[in-house]
Amino acid sequence: MAVPKRRMSRSNTRHRRAQWRASAPQLVPIVVEGREYRVPRRLARAYERGLLPLPGN
């Protein structure tokens, strides 16, 4: 793990942390039992196989 050589100022630390953003999940359309749902791409297979409850149910 990287270890800083010098202490970073509080201002610089907070400025760096403020730049981080969580990205919204990429939604893809899937059709289950004739109805279309928009679900996160990484969970599409689980919804199609019935492993997760469909959104709105």
PDB file of C-alpha atoms in Angstrom:
ATOM      1  CA  MET A   1       0.000   0.000   0.000  1.00  0.00           C
ATOM      2  CA  ALA A   2       1.250   3.475  -0.853  1.00  0.00           C
ATOM      3  CA  VAL A   3       2.282   5.600   2.095  1.00  0.00           C
ATOM      4  CA  PRO A   4       2.460   9.389   1.719  1.00  0.00           C
ATOM      5  CA  LYS A   5       5.912  10.890   2.223  1.00  0.00           C
ATOM      6  CA  ARG A   6       4.510  14.140   3.596  1.00  0.00           C
ATOM      7  CA  ARG A   7       1.336  15.188   5.327  1.00  0.00           C
ATOM      8  CA  MET A   8      -1.382  16.446   2.994  1.00  0.00           C
ATOM      9  CA  SER A   9      -3.211  19.603   4.037  1.00  0.00           C
ATOM     10  CA  ARG A  10      -6.833  19.391   5.098  1.00  0.00           C
ATOM     11  CA  SER A  11      -7.792  21.692   2.228  1.00  0.00           C
ATOM     12  CA  ASN A  12      -6.126  19.443  -0.364  1.00  0.00           C
ATOM     13  CA  THR A  13      -7.618  16.321   1.190  1.00  0.00           C
ATOM     14  CA  ARG A  14     -11.144  17.692   1.124  1.00  0.00           C
ATOM     15  CA  HIS A  15     -10.742  19.078  -2.369  1.00  0.00           C
ATOM     16  CA  ARG A  16      -9.619  15.666  -3.640  1.00  0.00           C
ATOM     17  CA  ARG A  17     -12.457  13.835  -1.878  1.00  0.00           C
ATOM     18  CA  ALA A  18     -15.053  16.259  -3.248  1.00  0.00           C
ATOM     19  CA  GLN A  19     -14.206  15.170  -6.823  1.00  0.00           C
ATOM     20  CA  TRP A  20     -15.364  11.578  -6.286  1.00  0.00           C
ATOM     21  CA  ARG A  21     -18.757  10.729  -7.726  1.00  0.00           C
ATOM     22  CA  ALA A  22     -20.666   7.476  -7.781  1.00  0.00           C
ATOM     23  CA  SER A  23     -21.907   6.733 -11.281  1.00  0.00           C
ATOM     24  CA  ALA A  24     -25.500   5.738 -11.884  1.00  0.00           C
ATOM     25  CA  PRO A  25     -25.937   2.103 -12.925  1.00  0.00           C
ATOM     26  CA  GLN A  26     -26.269   1.563 -16.661  1.00  0.00           C
ATOM     27  CA  LEU A  27     -29.857   0.394 -17.200  1.00  0.00           C
ATOM     28  CA  VAL A  28     -30.754  -1.977 -20.019  1.00  0.00           C
ATOM     29  CA  PRO A  29     -34.217  -3.050 -21.153  1.00  0.00           C
ATOM     30  CA  ILE A  30     -35.196  -6.702 -20.635  1.00  0.00           C
ATOM     31  CA  VAL A  31     -38.489  -8.425 -21.422  1.00  0.00           C
ATOM     32  CA  VAL A  32     -39.894 -10.839 -18.845  1.00  0.00           C
ATOM     33  CA  GLU A  33     -43.305 -12.439 -19.353  1.00  0.00           C
ATOM     34  CA  GLY A  34     -44.165  -9.923 -22.065  1.00  0.00           C
ATOM     35  CA  ARG A  35     -43.390  -6.841 -19.957  1.00  0.00           C
ATOM     36  CA  GLU A  36     -40.352  -4.619 -20.417  1.00  0.00           C
ATOM     37  CA  TYR A  37     -38.235  -3.615 -17.430  1.00  0.00           C
ATOM     38  CA  ARG A  38     -35.127  -1.446 -17.183  1.00  0.00           C
ATOM     39  CA  VAL A  39     -32.583  -3.040 -14.868  1.00  0.00           C
ATOM     40  CA  PRO A  40     -28.832  -2.658 -14.203  1.00  0.00           C
ATOM     41  CA  ARG A  41     -26.780  -4.499 -16.825  1.00  0.00           C
ATOM     42  CA  ARG A  42     -24.934  -6.667 -14.303  1.00  0.00           C
ATOM     43  CA  LEU A  43     -28.228  -7.956 -12.841  1.00  0.00           C
ATOM     44  CA  ALA A  44     -30.098  -8.544 -16.117  1.00  0.00           C
ATOM     45  CA  ARG A  45     -29.452 -12.310 -16.176  1.00  0.00           C
ATOM     46  CA  ALA A  46     -30.588 -12.727 -12.569  1.00  0.00           C
ATOM     47  CA  TYR A  47     -33.883 -10.944 -13.327  1.00  0.00           C
ATOM     48  CA  GLU A  48     -34.423 -13.053 -16.468  1.00  0.00           C
ATOM     49  CA  ARG A  49     -33.840 -16.286 -14.544  1.00  0.00           C
ATOM     50  CA  GLY A  50     -36.186 -15.235 -11.735  1.00  0.00           C
ATOM     51  CA  LEU A  51     -33.482 -15.070  -9.055  1.00  0.00           C
ATOM     52  CA  LEU A  52     -34.458 -11.512  -8.098  1.00  0.00           C
ATOM     53  CA  PRO A  53     -37.914  -9.965  -7.707  1.00  0.00           C
ATOM     54  CA  LEU A  54     -38.769  -7.727 -10.649  1.00  0.00           C
ATOM     55  CA  PRO A  55     -38.834  -3.967 -10.014  1.00  0.00           C
ATOM     56  CA  GLY A  56     -42.302  -2.711  -9.195  1.00  0.00           C
ATOM     57  CA  ASN A  57     -43.515  -6.043  -7.807  1.00  0.00           C
TER      58      ASN A  57
END
